[in-house]
CSV table of C-alpha atoms in Angstrom, one decimal:
chain,number,residue,atom,x,y,z
A,1,MET,CA,0.0,0.0,0.0
A,2,GLY,CA,1.4,3.4,-0.9
A,3,GLU,CA,1.9,6.2,1.5
A,4,SER,CA,-1.0,8.7,1.5
A,5,PRO,CA,-0.2,12.3,0.3
A,6,ARG,CA,-1.1,13.7,3.8
A,7,SER,CA,1.3,11.4,5.7
A,8,GLY,CA,4.1,12.1,3.1
A,9,SER,CA,3.6,15.8,3.5
A,10,GLY,CA,3.7,15.5,7.3
A,11,SER,CA,7.0,13.5,7.1
A,12,ARG,CA,8.6,16.1,4.9
A,13,GLN,CA,7.5,18.9,7.2
A,14,LEU,CA,8.9,17.1,10.2
A,15,LEU,CA,12.2,16.5,8.4
A,16,LEU,CA,12.3,20.2,7.3
A,17,ARG,CA,11.6,21.3,10.9
A,18,ILE,CA,14.4,19.1,12.2
A,19,ARG,CA,16.8,20.4,9.6
A,20,ARG,CA,16.0,24.0,10.4
A,21,GLY,CA,16.2,23.5,14.1
A,22,LEU,CA,19.3,21.3,14.4
A,23,PHE,CA,21.3,21.6,11.1
A,24,ALA,CA,20.6,25.2,9.9
A,25,SER,CA,24.3,26.1,9.7
A,26,PRO,CA,27.6,24.3,9.9
A,27,LEU,CA,28.0,25.5,13.5
A,28,ASP,CA,24.6,24.2,14.4
A,29,THR,CA,25.5,20.9,12.8
A,30,VAL,CA,28.7,20.6,14.9
A,31,ILE,CA,26.9,21.5,18.1
A,32,THR,CA,24.1,19.0,17.4
A,33,VAL,CA,26.6,16.2,16.7
A,34,VAL,CA,28.7,16.9,19.7
A,35,LEU,CA,25.7,17.0,22.0
A,36,ALA,CA,24.3,13.8,20.5
A,37,VAL,CA,27.6,12.0,21.1
A,38,LEU,CA,27.9,13.2,24.7
A,39,CYS,CA,24.3,12.5,25.6
A,40,GLY,CA,24.4,9.1,23.8
A,41,GLY,CA,27.6,8.1,25.5
A,42,GLY,CA,26.3,9.2,28.9
A,43,LEU,CA,23.1,7.3,28.5
A,44,TRP,CA,24.9,4.2,27.3
A,45,SER,CA,27.2,4.3,30.3
A,46,PHE,CA,24.3,4.8,32.7
A,47,PHE,CA,22.2,2.0,31.4
A,48,HIS,CA,25.3,-0.3,31.3
A,49,TRP,CA,25.8,0.4,35.0
A,50,VAL,CA,22.1,0.0,35.8
A,51,VAL,CA,21.8,-3.4,34.0
A,52,LEU,CA,25.2,-5.0,34.6
A,53,GLN,CA,27.0,-3.4,37.5
A,54,ALA,CA,24.5,-2.1,40.0
A,55,ASP,CA,23.5,-4.3,42.9
A,56,TRP,CA,19.8,-3.7,43.4
A,57,ALA,CA,19.5,-6.2,46.2
A,58,VAL,CA,19.8,-3.2,48.6
A,59,VAL,CA,16.4,-2.0,47.3
A,60,VAL,CA,14.7,-5.4,46.7
A,61,GLU,CA,15.5,-6.6,50.2
A,62,ASN,CA,14.3,-3.4,51.9
A,63,VAL,CA,11.1,-2.6,50.0
A,64,ARG,CA,9.0,-3.1,53.1
A,65,LEU,CA,11.1,-0.6,55.0
A,66,TYR,CA,10.8,2.0,52.2
A,67,LEU,CA,7.0,1.6,52.2
A,68,HIS,CA,6.2,1.2,55.9
A,69,GLY,CA,9.3,2.0,57.9
A,70,ARG,CA,9.5,0.0,61.2
A,71,PHE,CA,5.8,-0.5,61.4
A,72,PRO,CA,5.1,-3.8,63.2
A,73,VAL,CA,5.0,-6.7,60.8
A,74,GLU,CA,1.8,-8.1,62.3
A,75,GLN,CA,0.1,-4.7,61.9
A,76,VAL,CA,1.5,-3.8,58.4
A,77,GLY,CA,-1.9,-4.6,56.8
A,78,ARG,CA,-3.2,-1.3,58.3
A,79,SER,CA,-0.4,0.6,56.5
A,80,TRP,CA,-1.1,-1.2,53.2
A,81,SER,CA,-4.8,-0.4,53.6
A,82,TRP,CA,-4.1,3.4,53.9
A,83,LEU,CA,-1.7,3.4,51.1
A,84,GLY,CA,-4.2,1.5,49.0
A,85,LEU,CA,-7.0,3.9,49.8
A,86,LEU,CA,-4.8,6.9,49.0
A,87,GLY,CA,-3.7,5.3,45.7
A,88,ALA,CA,-7.4,4.5,44.8
A,89,LEU,CA,-8.3,8.1,45.6
A,90,PHE,CA,-5.6,9.4,43.3
A,91,LEU,CA,-6.8,7.1,40.4
A,92,VAL,CA,-10.4,8.1,40.9
A,93,THR,CA,-9.5,11.8,40.9
A,94,LEU,CA,-7.5,11.5,37.7
A,95,MET,CA,-10.3,9.7,35.8
A,96,PRO,CA,-12.2,11.8,33.3
A,97,ALA,CA,-15.2,13.4,34.9
A,98,ARG,CA,-17.6,11.9,32.4
A,99,MET,CA,-16.7,8.4,33.7
A,100,LEU,CA,-17.6,9.2,37.3
A,101,PRO,CA,-21.1,9.3,38.8
A,102,ARG,CA,-22.1,12.8,39.9
A,103,PRO,CA,-22.3,11.8,43.7
A,104,VAL,CA,-18.7,10.6,43.5
A,105,LEU,CA,-17.6,13.9,42.0
A,106,ARG,CA,-19.3,15.8,44.7
A,107,LEU,CA,-17.8,13.6,47.4
A,108,LEU,CA,-14.2,13.9,46.1
A,109,PRO,CA,-13.2,17.0,48.1
A,110,LEU,CA,-14.6,15.5,51.3
A,111,LEU,CA,-12.8,12.3,50.7
A,112,TRP,CA,-9.5,14.1,50.3
A,113,ILE,CA,-10.1,15.9,53.6
A,114,LEU,CA,-11.0,12.6,55.3
A,115,ILE,CA,-8.1,10.6,54.0
A,116,LEU,CA,-5.8,12.2,56.6
A,117,PRO,CA,-7.8,11.3,59.7
A,118,ILE,CA,-8.4,7.8,58.2
A,119,GLY,CA,-4.7,7.4,57.9
A,120,LEU,CA,-4.1,8.6,61.5
A,121,LEU,CA,-6.7,6.2,62.7
A,122,LEU,CA,-5.2,3.2,60.9
A,123,LEU,CA,-1.6,4.0,61.7
A,124,ALA,CA,-1.9,5.2,65.3
A,125,GLY,CA,-4.7,2.8,66.3
A,126,GLY,CA,-8.1,3.3,67.9
A,127,LEU,CA,-11.6,2.0,67.6
A,128,GLY,CA,-10.4,-1.5,68.5
A,129,LEU,CA,-7.1,-1.3,66.6
A,130,GLU,CA,-3.9,-1.9,68.6
A,131,PRO,CA,-2.0,1.4,69.2
A,132,VAL,CA,1.3,1.9,67.3
A,133,LYS,CA,3.5,4.7,68.5
A,134,SER,CA,4.6,7.3,66.0
A,135,ARG,CA,8.3,6.4,66.3
A,136,PHE,CA,7.5,3.2,64.3
A,137,TRP,CA,6.0,5.1,61.4
A,138,GLY,CA,8.3,5.6,58.5
A,139,GLY,CA,9.1,5.4,54.8
A,140,LEU,CA,6.6,6.4,52.1
A,141,GLN,CA,3.6,6.2,54.5
A,142,LEU,CA,5.1,8.8,56.8
A,143,SER,CA,6.2,11.1,53.9
A,144,LEU,CA,2.7,11.1,52.4
A,145,LEU,CA,1.1,11.6,55.9
A,146,LEU,CA,3.4,14.6,56.6
A,147,THR,CA,2.6,16.1,53.1
A,148,LEU,CA,-1.1,15.7,53.4
A,149,GLY,CA,-1.1,17.2,56.9
A,150,THR,CA,1.0,20.1,55.8
A,151,VAL,CA,-1.2,20.9,52.8
A,152,LEU,CA,-4.5,20.6,54.7
A,153,MET,CA,-3.1,23.0,57.3
A,154,ALA,CA,-1.2,25.4,55.1
A,155,LEU,CA,-3.9,26.1,52.5
A,156,PRO,CA,-6.6,27.4,54.9
A,157,LEU,CA,-3.8,29.3,56.8
A,158,GLY,CA,-2.5,30.8,53.5
A,159,ILE,CA,-6.0,32.0,52.5
A,160,LEU,CA,-6.6,33.6,55.9
A,161,LEU,CA,-3.1,35.3,55.8
A,162,ALA,CA,-3.7,36.6,52.3
A,163,LEU,CA,-7.0,38.1,53.2
A,164,ALA,CA,-5.6,39.5,56.5
A,165,ARG,CA,-2.7,41.1,54.6
A,166,ARG,CA,-5.3,43.0,52.4
A,167,SER,CA,-7.3,44.0,55.5
A,168,SER,CA,-8.3,47.6,56.1
A,169,LEU,CA,-7.2,47.2,59.8
A,170,PRO,CA,-3.6,48.5,60.0
A,171,LEU,CA,-2.6,46.4,63.0
A,172,LEU,CA,-3.8,43.1,61.5
A,173,ARG,CA,-2.2,44.0,58.2
A,174,TRP,CA,1.2,44.8,59.8
A,175,LEU,CA,1.2,41.7,62.0
A,176,THR,CA,0.3,39.5,59.0
A,177,THR,CA,2.9,41.1,56.8
A,178,GLY,CA,5.6,40.7,59.5
A,179,TYR,CA,4.8,37.1,60.0
A,180,ILE,CA,4.9,36.3,56.2
A,181,GLU,CA,8.1,38.2,55.6
A,182,LEU,CA,9.8,36.8,58.7
A,183,THR,CA,8.8,33.2,57.8
A,184,ARG,CA,9.8,33.5,54.2
A,185,GLY,CA,13.2,34.9,55.3
A,186,MET,CA,14.0,31.9,57.5
A,187,PRO,CA,15.6,28.6,56.3
A,188,LEU,CA,13.2,25.6,56.6
A,189,ILE,CA,15.6,23.5,58.6
A,190,ALA,CA,15.8,26.2,61.3
A,191,VAL,CA,12.0,26.3,61.4
A,192,LEU,CA,11.8,22.6,61.8
A,193,PHE,CA,14.4,22.6,64.7
A,194,PHE,CA,12.5,25.5,66.4
A,195,GLY,CA,9.3,23.5,66.0
A,196,GLN,CA,10.7,20.4,67.5
A,197,LEU,CA,12.3,22.2,70.5
A,198,MET,CA,10.0,25.2,71.2
A,199,ILE,CA,6.4,24.0,70.6
A,200,PRO,CA,6.5,21.9,73.8
A,201,LEU,CA,7.4,25.1,75.7
A,202,PHE,CA,4.1,26.8,74.8
A,203,LEU,CA,1.9,23.8,75.8
A,204,PRO,CA,0.2,23.6,79.2
A,205,GLU,CA,1.8,21.5,81.8
A,206,GLY,CA,1.1,17.8,81.2
A,207,TRP,CA,0.4,18.3,77.4
A,208,THR,CA,2.6,16.9,74.8
A,209,PHE,CA,2.7,16.5,71.0
A,210,ASN,CA,4.6,13.7,69.3
A,211,ARG,CA,7.3,14.5,66.8
A,212,VAL,CA,5.1,13.8,63.8
A,213,LEU,CA,2.5,16.4,64.8
A,214,ARG,CA,5.2,18.9,65.7
A,215,ALA,CA,6.7,18.4,62.2
A,216,VAL,CA,3.3,19.0,60.6
A,217,LEU,CA,2.7,22.2,62.5
A,218,SER,CA,6.2,23.5,61.7
A,219,LEU,CA,5.8,22.7,58.0
A,220,GLY,CA,2.3,24.0,57.9
A,221,PHE,CA,3.1,27.4,59.4
A,222,PHE,CA,6.1,27.7,57.0
A,223,VAL,CA,4.4,26.6,53.8
A,224,GLY,CA,1.3,28.7,54.7
A,225,ALA,CA,3.3,31.9,54.4
A,226,TYR,CA,4.3,31.0,50.9
A,227,MET,CA,0.8,30.0,49.9
A,228,ALA,CA,-0.5,33.3,51.3
A,229,GLU,CA,1.6,35.1,48.7
A,230,ASP,CA,0.3,32.9,46.0
A,231,VAL,CA,-3.3,33.5,47.0
A,232,ARG,CA,-2.6,37.2,47.3
A,233,GLY,CA,-1.3,37.3,43.8
A,234,GLY,CA,-4.5,35.6,42.6
A,235,LEU,CA,-6.6,38.2,44.5
A,236,GLN,CA,-4.7,41.1,42.9
A,237,ALA,CA,-5.4,39.6,39.4
A,238,ILE,CA,-9.2,40.1,39.9
A,239,PRO,CA,-10.5,43.2,38.1
A,240,ARG,CA,-11.9,45.9,40.4
A,241,THR,CA,-15.0,46.1,38.2
A,242,GLN,CA,-16.1,42.7,39.5
A,243,LEU,CA,-15.8,43.9,43.1
A,244,GLU,CA,-17.8,47.0,42.2
A,245,ALA,CA,-20.4,44.8,40.5
A,246,ALA,CA,-20.7,42.6,43.6
A,247,ARG,CA,-21.1,45.7,45.7
A,248,SER,CA,-23.8,47.1,43.4
A,249,LEU,CA,-25.7,43.8,43.7
A,250,GLY,CA,-25.8,44.3,47.5
A,251,LEU,CA,-23.4,41.5,48.4
A,252,SER,CA,-21.8,41.9,51.8
A,253,PRO,CA,-18.0,42.0,52.1
A,254,LEU,CA,-17.9,38.4,53.4
A,255,LEU,CA,-20.1,37.1,50.5
A,256,THR,CA,-18.0,39.0,48.0
A,257,ILE,CA,-14.9,37.3,49.3
A,258,ALA,CA,-16.5,33.8,49.3
A,259,LEU,CA,-18.4,34.0,46.1
A,260,VAL,CA,-16.4,36.4,43.8
A,261,GLU,CA,-12.9,36.8,45.0
A,262,LEU,CA,-11.7,33.5,46.4
A,263,PRO,CA,-12.9,31.2,43.6
A,264,GLN,CA,-11.2,33.3,40.9
A,265,ALA,CA,-8.0,33.8,43.1
A,266,LEU,CA,-7.6,30.1,43.8
A,267,ARG,CA,-8.1,29.2,40.1
A,268,THR,CA,-5.4,31.7,39.1
A,269,ALA,CA,-3.0,30.7,41.9
A,270,LEU,CA,-3.5,26.9,41.4
A,271,PRO,CA,-0.2,26.3,39.5
A,272,SER,CA,1.7,28.1,42.2
A,273,LEU,CA,-0.1,26.2,45.0
A,274,ALA,CA,0.6,22.9,43.2
A,275,ASN,CA,4.3,23.8,43.2
A,276,GLN,CA,4.1,24.4,47.0
A,277,CYS,CA,2.5,21.0,47.5
A,278,VAL,CA,5.3,19.3,45.6
A,279,ALA,CA,7.8,21.3,47.5
A,280,SER,CA,6.2,20.2,50.8
A,281,LEU,CA,6.7,16.6,49.8
A,282,GLN,CA,10.4,17.3,49.0
A,283,SER,CA,10.8,19.2,52.2
A,284,THR,CA,9.9,16.2,54.3
A,285,SER,CA,13.3,14.8,53.5
A,286,LEU,CA,14.8,17.4,55.9
A,287,LEU,CA,13.0,15.7,58.8
A,288,ALA,CA,15.5,12.8,58.5
A,289,TYR,CA,18.0,15.1,60.3
A,290,LEU,CA,15.5,15.4,63.2
A,291,GLY,CA,15.2,11.7,63.8
A,292,LEU,CA,12.1,10.9,61.7
A,293,ILE,CA,12.5,7.9,59.5
A,294,GLU,CA,10.7,9.0,56.4
A,295,LEU,CA,12.1,8.1,53.0
A,296,LEU,CA,15.5,9.7,53.4
A,297,GLY,CA,15.7,8.6,57.0
A,298,ILE,CA,15.1,5.0,55.9
A,299,SER,CA,17.8,5.3,53.2
A,300,ARG,CA,20.3,6.6,55.8
A,301,SER,CA,19.5,3.7,58.1
A,302,ILE,CA,19.8,1.2,55.4
A,303,LEU,CA,23.2,2.6,54.3
A,304,GLY,CA,24.4,2.3,57.9
A,305,ASN,CA,24.0,-1.5,57.6
A,306,PRO,CA,27.4,-3.1,57.0
A,307,ASP,CA,25.8,-5.5,54.4
A,308,TYR,CA,25.1,-2.5,52.1
A,309,LEU,CA,28.2,-0.4,52.4
A,310,GLY,CA,29.1,1.4,49.2
A,311,ARG,CA,25.6,1.1,47.7
A,312,HIS,CA,24.8,4.8,47.9
A,313,LEU,CA,24.2,5.3,44.2
A,314,GLU,CA,21.6,2.5,44.0
A,315,VAL,CA,19.8,3.7,47.1
A,316,TYR,CA,19.7,7.4,46.0
A,317,ILE,CA,18.6,6.6,42.5
A,318,TRP,CA,15.8,4.5,43.8
A,319,LEU,CA,14.9,7.3,46.3
A,320,ALA,CA,14.9,9.8,43.4
A,321,LEU,CA,12.5,7.6,41.4
A,322,LEU,CA,10.1,7.3,44.3
A,323,TYR,CA,10.0,11.0,44.9
A,324,TRP,CA,9.7,11.6,41.1
A,325,ALA,CA,6.7,9.2,40.8
A,326,VAL,CA,4.8,10.8,43.7
A,327,CYS,CA,5.6,14.3,42.4
A,328,ILE,CA,4.3,13.3,38.9
A,329,LEU,CA,1.0,12.1,40.5
A,330,MET,CA,0.7,15.3,42.4
A,331,THR,CA,1.3,17.5,39.4
A,332,SER,CA,-1.1,15.3,37.3
A,333,LEU,CA,-3.7,15.8,40.0
A,334,ALA,CA,-3.2,19.6,39.9
A,335,ARG,CA,-3.5,19.7,36.1
A,336,ARG,CA,-6.7,17.6,36.4
A,337,LEU,CA,-8.1,20.0,38.9
A,338,GLU,CA,-7.1,23.0,36.8
A,339,ARG,CA,-8.9,21.6,33.8
A,340,GLY,CA,-12.0,21.0,35.8
A,341,LEU,CA,-11.9,24.6,37.2
A,342,ASN,CA,-11.4,26.0,33.8
A,343,VAL,CA,-14.4,24.1,32.4
A,344,THR,CA,-16.5,25.2,35.4
A,345,GLY,CA,-15.3,28.8,34.9
A,346,HIS,CA,-16.4,28.8,31.3
A,347,HIS,CA,-19.8,27.7,32.2
């Protein structure tokens, strides 16, 4: 069968585009060839090492530690249950809206809010489940738990801070601005150390927070300051004519914020907010230096085993792939939400 005229024309256009982009001049040709040789050689060496030289036993033999940390073996089904629920929620959310019943679509936001307390109930114990102390939590389960807790705390806090920074009350505006600028000017590792050491000093006598909750509070207050600036940027993008129209319709300031300003501001700020969520996951790796055994902490403990000495490259490549996979899921979720909001906005 002969090639259709349309496909032949498309092939010629593709070849012409490649020639213009990569071989437009002798210098472009030399640069393209040199880069192709360097990249090809690097990829060949890397895959040769991955297939023939790397010892992946350090990963295969410790998959349970990477997923569940030191969670008791007899209770590990609870950790699997929560990770399975979270994975199913990701998949359902990423499915096209036309494939989901309307009640499920309406329940999705509530399910994302409830997944954190469900995880705490399954991991910590309660309602007949045997208690498991937080020092046994670890690996992927702990990293995801910290990220969810941080986001669910930081987003409402960021919205309130953004609104307070635009307040007509000078004292509230100054205090909010000072908090945001002070927090954004501090390194995260210092905030985490302060949270672990200072939060107990502000609690009433006899009260205590475990290290996981202190980490969530520290990350939440830190990320909330950045989210506040993202939301404030979205608020500033709203034309003043819309606010004047809302005022002319008799909407109160509170209704104007809830029905006119915030929906549009959050839609505009969504890409930046998604970046903060991904950064929150990556920031959990710093907690390894505070004794929490999340993904990086697990890797450090594995590399301390004499049986795996010298296997740093395998461990950190596997760790990078894990972080990359979760980050890809989070960004896909953000793009799915952005498309849904855009469709809603057009209607």
